[in-house]
Coordinates of C-alpha atoms in Angstrom, one line a residue:
M16 CA -49.1 -10.0 26.0
D17 CA -46.6 -10.0 29.1
E18 CA -44.9 -7.1 30.3
V19 CA -41.3 -7.0 28.9
E20 CA -38.5 -5.8 31.5
W21 CA -38.0 -2.2 31.7
I22 CA -34.3 -2.0 29.7
H23 CA -32.2 0.8 30.9
R24 CA -31.0 3.0 27.7
H25 CA -27.3 3.6 28.0
P26 CA -26.4 7.5 28.5
K27 CA -26.1 9.4 25.1
A28 CA -22.6 10.4 24.2
E29 CA -23.6 14.0 24.9
D30 CA -24.5 12.7 28.6
L31 CA -21.1 11.6 29.0
R32 CA -19.0 14.9 28.6
V33 CA -17.1 16.5 31.2
G34 CA -15.6 19.7 32.2
L35 CA -12.2 19.7 34.1
I36 CA -11.6 22.5 36.6
S37 CA -8.1 23.3 37.6
W38 CA -6.9 24.2 41.3
A39 CA -7.6 27.8 40.5
G40 CA -11.2 27.1 39.9
T41 CA -10.9 27.7 35.9
Y42 CA -12.1 25.5 33.2
L43 CA -9.8 23.6 30.6
T44 CA -10.7 25.4 27.3
F45 CA -9.8 24.9 23.7
K46 CA -9.7 27.7 21.5
P47 CA -10.5 26.6 17.9
C48 CA -9.5 29.9 16.1
K49 CA -5.6 29.5 17.6
N50 CA -5.6 25.7 18.1
T51 CA -4.7 26.6 21.9
I52 CA -5.5 25.4 25.1
T53 CA -6.2 27.9 28.2
A54 CA -7.7 27.5 31.6
T55 CA -9.1 30.9 32.0
A56 CA -13.0 30.4 31.8
K57 CA -14.9 30.6 34.9
S58 CA -18.0 28.8 33.5
L59 CA -19.0 25.9 31.5
G60 CA -19.8 26.2 27.9
R61 CA -19.5 24.5 24.9
R62 CA -15.8 25.2 24.5
Q63 CA -14.9 23.9 28.0
T64 CA -16.8 20.5 27.4
W65 CA -14.9 17.2 26.7
E66 CA -15.7 13.7 25.6
I67 CA -13.6 11.1 27.7
L68 CA -12.7 8.2 25.1
V69 CA -11.6 5.3 26.9
S70 CA -9.2 2.8 25.3
N71 CA -8.5 0.6 28.4
E72 CA -10.0 1.0 32.0
H73 CA -9.2 -0.6 35.2
E74 CA -10.6 0.3 38.7
T75 CA -8.7 3.2 39.7
Q76 CA -7.3 4.2 36.1
A77 CA -7.9 4.4 32.5
V78 CA -6.3 5.0 29.2
V79 CA -7.9 8.0 27.5
R80 CA -8.4 10.8 24.9
L81 CA -9.9 14.0 25.5
K82 CA -12.1 15.3 22.5
S83 CA -14.0 18.4 22.2
V84 CA -17.5 18.6 20.8
Q85 CA -15.8 20.2 17.5
G86 CA -14.1 16.7 17.0
L87 CA -10.4 17.7 17.6
Y88 CA -8.2 16.4 20.4
L89 CA -6.1 17.5 23.3
L90 CA -2.7 16.8 22.5
C91 CA 0.7 17.2 24.5
E92 CA 3.8 17.9 22.4
C93 CA 7.3 16.9 23.0
D94 CA 8.4 20.2 24.6
G95 CA 5.7 20.1 27.4
T96 CA 3.2 22.7 25.2
V97 CA -0.5 21.5 24.7
C98 CA -2.4 22.2 21.8
Y99 CA -5.4 21.3 19.8
G100 CA -5.8 19.2 16.7
R101 CA -5.6 15.5 15.4
P102 CA -3.5 12.9 16.7
R103 CA -0.5 12.2 14.5
T104 CA 0.3 8.6 16.1
S105 CA -1.7 6.0 17.9
H106 CA -0.1 6.9 21.5
H107 CA -0.4 10.9 20.5
G108 CA -3.0 12.5 22.7
C109 CA -3.3 9.7 25.0
F110 CA -3.4 10.1 28.8
L111 CA -3.5 7.9 31.8
L112 CA -6.1 9.1 33.7
R113 CA -6.1 8.2 37.5
F114 CA -9.0 8.7 39.7
H115 CA -8.3 9.8 43.3
R116 CA -9.9 9.4 46.6
N117 CA -10.6 13.2 46.8
S118 CA -12.6 12.9 43.8
K119 CA -9.8 14.3 41.3
W120 CA -8.3 13.3 38.4
T121 CA -4.8 13.7 37.1
L122 CA -3.8 13.2 33.4
Q123 CA -0.3 11.8 32.7
C124 CA 0.9 11.8 29.1
L125 CA 1.2 8.4 28.0
I126 CA 4.6 9.4 25.9
S127 CA 6.5 11.4 28.0
G128 CA 5.0 10.7 31.5
R129 CA 4.5 14.4 32.4
Y130 CA 1.3 15.6 34.3
L131 CA -1.4 17.9 32.6
E132 CA -1.4 21.2 34.7
S133 CA -2.2 24.7 34.8
N134 CA -1.1 27.8 36.3
G135 CA -4.7 29.5 36.5
K136 CA -4.2 30.5 32.9
D137 CA -1.9 28.6 30.5
V138 CA -1.8 24.8 30.0
F139 CA 1.1 22.8 29.7
C140 CA 2.6 19.4 30.4
T141 CA 6.0 19.6 32.0
S142 CA 6.4 18.0 35.3
R143 CA 6.9 14.2 36.2
V144 CA 6.2 14.9 39.8
L145 CA 2.9 14.9 41.2
S146 CA 1.3 17.8 43.0
A147 CA -1.7 19.8 43.7
Y148 CA -1.4 21.8 40.5
H149 CA -1.9 18.8 38.6
M150 CA -5.5 17.7 40.2
W151 CA -8.4 18.3 37.9
T152 CA -12.0 18.3 39.1
P153 CA -14.3 16.6 36.7
R154 CA -17.8 18.1 36.5
P155 CA -20.4 16.5 34.3
A156 CA -21.6 18.7 31.3
L157 CA -25.0 17.0 30.9
H158 CA -28.1 19.1 31.4
V159 CA -28.7 19.4 35.0
H160 CA -32.3 17.8 35.1
V161 CA -31.4 14.3 35.6
I162 CA -32.1 10.6 36.9
L163 CA -30.0 8.1 38.8
Y164 CA -30.1 4.5 38.0
S165 CA -28.7 1.8 40.3
P166 CA -27.1 -0.9 38.0
I167 CA -27.0 -2.9 40.8
H168 CA -30.7 -2.9 41.9
R169 CA -31.7 -2.0 38.5
C170 CA -34.0 0.8 39.7
Y171 CA -34.0 4.4 39.6
A172 CA -33.8 6.7 42.3
R173 CA -37.2 8.4 43.6
A174 CA -38.1 11.3 45.8
D175 CA -40.9 10.7 48.6
P176 CA -41.6 14.0 49.5
T177 CA -44.2 12.9 52.1
M178 CA -41.8 10.7 54.1
G179 CA -39.0 13.1 53.4
R180 CA -36.9 10.2 51.9
I181 CA -35.3 9.0 48.7
W182 CA -35.9 5.6 47.7
V183 CA -34.0 3.5 44.7
D184 CA -37.0 1.6 44.0
A185 CA -38.6 2.7 40.7
A186 CA -38.7 0.0 37.7
V187 CA -39.5 2.9 35.2
P188 CA -38.5 6.4 35.4
C189 CA -42.2 7.7 34.3
L190 CA -42.8 9.9 37.6
E191 CA -41.6 13.6 38.0
E192 CA -40.5 12.0 41.4
C193 CA -37.7 10.4 39.5
G194 CA -36.3 13.7 38.0
F195 CA -33.6 15.7 40.2
L196 CA -31.7 19.0 39.7
L197 CA -28.1 18.5 40.0
H198 CA -26.5 22.1 41.3
F199 CA -22.9 22.7 41.0
R200 CA -21.7 25.2 44.0
D201 CA -18.3 25.9 45.3
G202 CA -17.3 22.7 44.0
C203 CA -19.6 20.7 45.6
Y204 CA -23.2 18.9 44.3
H205 CA -26.6 19.5 45.7
L206 CA -29.5 17.3 44.6
E207 CA -32.8 18.8 44.2
T208 CA -36.2 17.0 44.2
S209 CA -39.0 18.1 42.0
T210 CA -40.7 19.3 44.8
H211 CA -37.6 21.8 45.5
H212 CA -36.3 19.8 48.5
F213 CA -32.6 18.8 48.7
L214 CA -30.8 15.4 49.7
S215 CA -29.0 15.7 52.8
H216 CA -26.3 14.2 55.1
V217 CA -29.0 13.1 57.7
D218 CA -32.1 10.8 56.8
R219 CA -34.5 13.6 55.5
L220 CA -34.9 16.4 53.0
F221 CA -34.1 20.0 53.7
S222 CA -36.1 22.9 52.3
Q223 CA -32.7 24.8 51.5
P224 CA -29.3 24.2 50.3
S225 CA -26.6 24.2 53.0
S226 CA -23.5 22.5 54.0
Q227 CA -25.7 19.6 55.0
T228 CA -26.9 19.1 51.4
A229 CA -23.3 19.4 49.8
F230 CA -21.7 16.4 48.2
H231 CA -18.5 15.6 46.4
M232 CA -19.0 13.5 43.4
Q233 CA -16.8 10.8 42.3
V234 CA -17.0 10.7 38.4
R235 CA -16.2 7.9 36.0
P236 CA -15.9 7.5 32.2
G237 CA -19.5 6.0 31.1
G238 CA -21.6 8.3 33.2
L239 CA -21.1 6.4 36.3
V240 CA -21.2 8.9 39.7
A241 CA -21.0 8.4 43.4
L242 CA -21.8 11.0 46.0
C243 CA -20.0 11.0 49.4
D244 CA -19.6 13.9 52.1
G245 CA -16.1 13.7 51.9
E246 CA -15.5 12.5 55.6
G247 CA -15.6 8.6 54.5
G248 CA -19.3 8.7 54.2
V249 CA -21.1 7.6 50.8
L250 CA -24.5 7.3 49.3
Y251 CA -26.0 3.8 48.6
P252 CA -29.6 2.4 49.0
Q253 CA -30.1 0.7 52.4
G254 CA -32.4 -1.5 54.3
T255 CA -35.0 -3.8 52.5
H256 CA -36.7 -0.5 51.0
L257 CA -33.5 0.8 49.6
S258 CA -33.5 4.0 51.1
L259 CA -30.9 6.3 50.2
G260 CA -28.6 7.4 52.7
L261 CA -24.8 8.0 53.7
G262 CA -22.8 4.7 55.0
C263 CA -19.4 3.4 55.0
N264 CA -20.0 -0.1 54.3
P265 CA -21.5 -0.3 50.4
V266 CA -21.0 -3.8 48.8
K267 CA -20.7 -4.8 45.1
G268 CA -20.7 -1.2 43.9
E269 CA -23.5 -0.2 45.5
E270 CA -22.7 3.4 45.8
W271 CA -22.3 3.8 41.9
F272 CA -25.3 5.3 39.7
I273 CA -25.7 6.1 36.0
L274 CA -26.2 9.8 35.7
Q275 CA -28.1 10.7 32.9
H276 CA -30.5 13.3 31.3
C277 CA -34.0 12.9 32.5
P278 CA -36.1 11.3 29.8
V279 CA -39.4 12.9 28.4
W280 CA -42.8 11.3 29.5
V281 CA -46.1 12.7 27.7
S282 CA -49.6 12.2 27.8
L283 CA -51.8 12.3 24.9
R284 CA -55.4 13.5 24.7
S285 CA -58.3 12.9 21.7
K286 CA -60.5 15.7 21.2
T287 CA -62.9 14.1 23.3
R288 CA -60.3 14.9 26.0
R289 CA -59.9 11.3 26.8
F290 CA -56.5 9.9 27.3
I291 CA -54.8 7.6 24.9
S292 CA -54.1 4.5 27.0
V293 CA -52.8 0.9 26.7
I294 CA -55.6 -1.4 27.8
Y295 CA -55.7 -5.3 27.3
D296 CA -52.3 -5.9 27.4
D297 CA -51.6 -4.4 23.9
E298 CA -54.7 -2.7 22.4
V299 CA -54.4 1.3 22.4
C300 CA -57.5 3.5 22.6
A301 CA -59.0 6.7 24.0
A302 CA -61.1 5.2 27.2
S303 CA -59.8 7.0 30.1
E304 CA -60.9 10.2 31.4
R305 CA -58.1 9.8 34.2
L306 CA -54.7 9.8 34.0
T307 CA -53.0 6.3 34.8
P308 CA -49.7 4.8 34.4
M309 CA -50.8 3.0 31.0
S310 CA -51.5 6.7 29.7
L311 CA -47.9 7.8 30.0
F312 CA -45.5 7.6 26.8
Q313 CA -41.7 8.1 26.7
F314 CA -41.2 10.3 23.7
E315 CA -38.2 9.5 21.8
C316 CA -37.1 11.3 18.8
D317 CA -34.0 12.0 16.9
S318 CA -33.6 15.6 16.2
E319 CA -32.2 14.9 13.0
S320 CA -35.5 13.4 12.1
P321 CA -39.1 14.7 12.1
T322 CA -40.3 11.1 13.3
V323 CA -41.0 10.0 17.1
Q324 CA -41.2 6.8 18.7
L325 CA -43.7 6.4 21.9
R326 CA -42.6 4.0 24.3
S327 CA -45.2 2.9 26.7
A328 CA -44.8 1.8 30.4
N329 CA -45.3 -1.9 29.3
G330 CA -42.0 -1.8 27.7
Y331 CA -43.3 -1.9 24.1
Y332 CA -43.4 0.9 21.6
L333 CA -46.5 2.0 19.5
A334 CA -46.6 0.4 16.1
Q335 CA -49.2 0.1 13.4
R336 CA -50.1 -3.4 12.9
C337 CA -52.5 -5.1 10.4
H338 CA -55.8 -3.5 9.6
R339 CA -54.6 -0.2 10.5
A340 CA -54.6 -0.7 14.1
V341 CA -52.1 0.8 16.5
M342 CA -50.9 -1.6 19.2
A343 CA -48.4 -1.5 22.1
D344 CA -46.4 -4.3 21.1
G345 CA -43.4 -2.7 19.0
Y346 CA -39.5 -3.2 19.4
P347 CA -37.0 -0.5 19.4
L348 CA -35.9 -0.7 15.6
E349 CA -39.0 -1.9 14.0
S350 CA -40.1 0.4 11.0
D351 CA -43.9 0.5 11.9
T352 CA -42.9 2.1 15.5
F353 CA -41.8 5.1 13.8
F354 CA -44.2 8.2 13.3
R355 CA -43.7 11.4 11.6
M356 CA -44.9 14.3 13.8
H357 CA -46.6 17.3 12.5
W358 CA -47.6 20.2 15.0
N359 CA -50.7 22.8 15.0
C360 CA -50.6 25.2 17.8
G361 CA -49.2 23.0 20.3
R362 CA -51.2 19.9 19.4
I363 CA -49.4 17.0 17.5
I364 CA -50.4 15.1 14.4
L365 CA -48.8 11.9 14.0
Q366 CA -48.3 10.0 10.4
S367 CA -47.6 6.2 10.5
C368 CA -44.9 4.8 8.2
S369 CA -47.8 3.8 5.5
G370 CA -48.6 7.5 5.2
R371 CA -52.1 7.6 7.0
F372 CA -52.8 9.6 10.2
L373 CA -53.6 8.3 13.6
G374 CA -57.0 9.1 14.7
I375 CA -59.8 7.7 17.1
A376 CA -61.8 5.1 15.4
T377 CA -65.9 5.1 16.6
N378 CA -65.0 2.1 18.9
G379 CA -62.6 4.2 20.6
L380 CA -59.3 2.5 19.1
L381 CA -56.4 4.3 18.0
M382 CA -55.9 3.7 14.3
A383 CA -54.0 4.9 11.3
N384 CA -57.2 5.5 8.7
A385 CA -57.3 9.3 7.5
T386 CA -55.3 10.2 4.6
L387 CA -55.6 13.7 5.5
P388 CA -55.6 15.0 9.1
G389 CA -58.7 16.8 10.8
P390 CA -59.6 17.5 14.4
N391 CA -59.7 13.8 15.3
E392 CA -56.3 13.3 14.3
E393 CA -55.0 16.2 16.5
F394 CA -53.8 15.0 19.9
G395 CA -53.4 17.2 22.8
I396 CA -49.7 16.8 24.5
L397 CA -48.9 17.5 27.8
F398 CA -45.7 16.6 30.1
A399 CA -46.1 13.7 32.6
N400 CA -43.1 14.0 34.5
R401 CA -42.1 17.6 34.1
P402 CA -43.8 20.3 36.7
F403 CA -41.1 22.8 35.5
L404 CA -38.8 23.3 32.6
V405 CA -35.0 24.2 32.8
L406 CA -33.9 25.4 29.2
R407 CA -30.4 25.3 28.0
G408 CA -29.6 27.2 24.8
R409 CA -26.5 27.8 22.9
Y410 CA -25.1 30.1 25.3
G411 CA -26.0 28.6 28.4
Y412 CA -29.0 28.4 30.9
V413 CA -32.5 30.6 30.8
G414 CA -32.3 32.2 34.2
S415 CA -32.3 35.8 36.1
S416 CA -29.0 37.6 36.9
S417 CA -28.6 40.2 39.6
G418 CA -27.0 42.7 37.1
H419 CA -30.1 42.7 34.7
D420 CA -33.9 43.0 34.7
L421 CA -34.6 40.9 31.8
V422 CA -34.2 37.1 31.6
Q423 CA -30.9 36.0 30.6
C424 CA -29.8 33.1 28.3
N425 CA -26.4 32.6 29.1
Q426 CA -26.4 31.5 33.0
D427 CA -24.1 28.5 34.6
Q428 CA -27.0 27.9 36.8
P429 CA -30.5 28.1 35.7
D430 CA -34.0 29.2 37.0
P431 CA -36.6 26.5 36.9
I432 CA -39.7 27.9 34.9
H433 CA -43.0 26.5 36.5
L434 CA -45.4 25.1 34.0
L435 CA -49.0 25.8 34.6
P436 CA -51.3 23.9 32.0
C437 CA -53.6 26.0 30.3
R438 CA -54.8 24.2 27.2
Q439 CA -53.3 21.4 25.4
G440 CA -49.8 22.5 24.4
I441 CA -50.3 25.8 26.0
Y442 CA -48.7 26.7 29.4
H443 CA -48.3 29.8 31.5
F444 CA -44.6 30.1 32.5
Q445 CA -44.2 31.3 36.1
A446 CA -41.1 32.4 38.3
H447 CA -40.2 30.6 41.3
G448 CA -41.7 33.5 43.6
G449 CA -45.2 32.8 42.1
S450 CA -45.1 35.9 39.4
F451 CA -45.7 35.2 35.8
W452 CA -43.4 35.7 32.9
S453 CA -44.2 39.1 31.1
I454 CA -42.7 40.3 27.5
T455 CA -41.9 43.8 26.8
S456 CA -42.5 45.6 23.4
F457 CA -39.1 44.3 22.2
G458 CA -39.5 40.6 22.6
T459 CA -37.5 40.4 25.9
F460 CA -39.0 38.9 29.3
R461 CA -39.2 39.6 32.7
P462 CA -39.7 37.5 35.4
W463 CA -42.2 39.4 37.5
G464 CA -45.6 39.9 35.6
K465 CA -49.0 40.1 37.3
F466 CA -50.7 38.3 34.5
A467 CA -50.6 34.8 33.0
L468 CA -49.4 34.7 29.3
N469 CA -49.7 31.7 27.0
F470 CA -46.8 30.1 25.6
C471 CA -46.9 27.4 23.3
I472 CA -44.7 24.6 23.4
E473 CA -43.5 22.0 20.6
L474 CA -41.2 19.1 21.0
Q475 CA -38.3 18.8 18.3
G476 CA -36.5 15.9 20.1
S477 CA -36.1 13.6 22.9
N478 CA -35.2 16.6 25.2
L479 CA -35.5 19.2 22.8
L480 CA -38.3 22.1 22.2
T481 CA -39.3 25.2 20.7
V482 CA -41.4 28.0 22.4
L483 CA -44.0 30.1 20.7
A484 CA -44.0 33.3 22.7
P485 CA -47.4 35.4 23.3
N486 CA -46.3 37.9 20.7
G487 CA -46.3 35.2 17.9
F488 CA -42.4 34.8 17.3
Y489 CA -40.1 31.9 18.4
M490 CA -38.2 32.4 21.8
R491 CA -34.4 32.3 20.9
A492 CA -31.0 32.7 22.9
D493 CA -29.2 36.0 21.9
E494 CA -25.5 36.1 21.5
S495 CA -25.8 39.2 23.8
G496 CA -27.2 36.8 26.5
T497 CA -30.6 38.3 26.7
L498 CA -33.6 35.8 25.9
V499 CA -35.5 37.4 23.0
A500 CA -38.8 36.5 21.3
D501 CA -38.3 37.8 17.6
S502 CA -37.9 34.9 15.3
E503 CA -40.6 33.9 12.6
D504 CA -38.6 30.8 11.7
I505 CA -37.0 27.8 13.9
T506 CA -33.2 28.5 13.8
K507 CA -30.5 26.9 15.9
E508 CA -30.8 29.6 18.4
C509 CA -34.5 28.8 19.0
I510 CA -33.9 25.4 20.1
W511 CA -33.9 24.5 23.7
E512 CA -32.7 21.5 25.5
F513 CA -34.8 20.9 28.7

């Protein structure tokens, strides 16, 4: 079977949400208890997150509605007040969104013609004369671990630390070099590679963020972004090798990238420690002792269902076929490509739609034979494109704070957790300076331990996981802002986006 062309998945709805920052540096916020809108928040959270629903779009403007994560809308009333609720007419809550060259947005009420503005606290819609007070800076609200896809070149950006460059040449985003951390600081963005270097205005990577690594971001509904230096230069692929660099003459929209959450790629190993790999075009077996591109699988899972699809780098999905064989020839919506997942101490068990469990036959092929799972049906699972974790919970990112000696879970900017694989499914958590995570008797964490502890990771969705801490409890986000491991069961506070 020939490889199919890798089909880029359209960003999920949650990847398209934005926060809107006023001229005063505060975020447009909905208060569900009072159905009011303010602009007092200093950081981006759930109540500062908006989905932009587009009904008509042109090059420099679009007709939109702003929808909150709770499903209600930003509404402008006849007297200029702004509230939060459900539209009463077809145009109620509609705004003319204009994209400005300085990366700002303006929102003009379609009914009254007045602009949305803030005084740094209240939000209202009273003036028809455009001014700086009407400017809003869009900030993508998706998780900071991202990939960049060029729809013109149909390739993904890839960092090359040996050359100190970023190329737009990866056909499949299965490598850790395709993942970037998108930092937002003082109104600008810094793009950090998986080896912790930063894209700069000149043709090399920097080891530290600086004014030379700061970019402005043009944002369009639908996940399209362009990075520019604020002085006329814009990033786009250049030359025959498609090196990402600043220039002034992009053609055919080369400067636009689709920004979306970095997908999860994993490898699976049998009890004999051999990698599950695709061979002879579509056969799947446990034959290789070395990790190869055909041993990598994209982990696609709906958090509402305990089933998973495994997409091979050849573009096809693993599927159970006749005679219980598992082949890499499935298509996205085929029922045979869905496997129910079970976990046992960091090892994954896969159950086919026939009810039988996947295991390794005597000839090495992956088969759905067993009616009950045993050691032969347990697979070790390791991240293939994640040298570190960036965790986001219900209250923000996991990271350190200057005012606390404990690890916090309500930060606007994360601290990456470096992963040191110990056993399959078991990792050591290492902080940026090389020290290890330690746990207190209260189940809280400090990032400066001397000894490595075991953390068990279990995947709960395409970009969702739970962490079983060394004390035997699940790690959860506490409303106080402190990260704590004290939950016997998996609750919403135990689910982490990564």
